[in-house]
Amino acid sequence: QVQLVESGGGLVQPGGSLRLSCAASGATLSLAAMGWYRQAPGKEREFVASIKWSGGIIDYADSVKGRFTISREYAKNTVYLQMNSLKPEDTAVYYCAGRYYSDPTYALWGQGTQVTVSS
């Protein structure tokens, strides 16, 4: 009932910035939280950041603290991931995920957007 669509990925130089967007549609009031995950080839999918759909309660992976910022624009049903000081190791497919109030897991996933940090 809720659909997530990521956008904003691309190629960026090390030290550069990129902003990812996750647009949610449908019964968005059923969402408890949104999160960003990433997966590099041959690697396990890892948590990046999360935010309550209503705002507040923000968590970040240690690897991105101080560099990435998750935020939401409620009026647009959109969650953002501002990525600064990007490193080559940030290269991955980034996925937007949603958690419903009725489910403690992130059961809702977008299709992913590729982020490549390289010279």
Steps between C-alpha positions, in 0.01 A plus 500: 500500500803724539747538217852636526700644214863602542678752284808717501773243459786548262872542464678741729863582576650410836427778745196602304136504597184333384143508619276199476124527508240244593147585403226309675150463369189324618402452862798687636340556839546130562878550496680510830849565370709530188853386451784493255703188438779432257656198340827478315574208266600196700408669825209463735237767504574743779308760691579861423245722672143509620242753606152479644240587242362755742846648548766469764671188630776496243762228488815473292750230435836582652656498155292796384462708815606857441481460124145392421178663607156344480199725492141502394267741330164388621297711259669325209500155660870492434804392698843624403851382558751780464842347451805719543871426501436190298759227495559220250384253763159667491451353156194277510142463399300704745156380597219683666308292750183544696372350821132477577354547845369146477839346422825543692706427189573705190268312271462768234781562254566717202683388189828663593717768347866462412753727665853486367780699660803499276748722325 
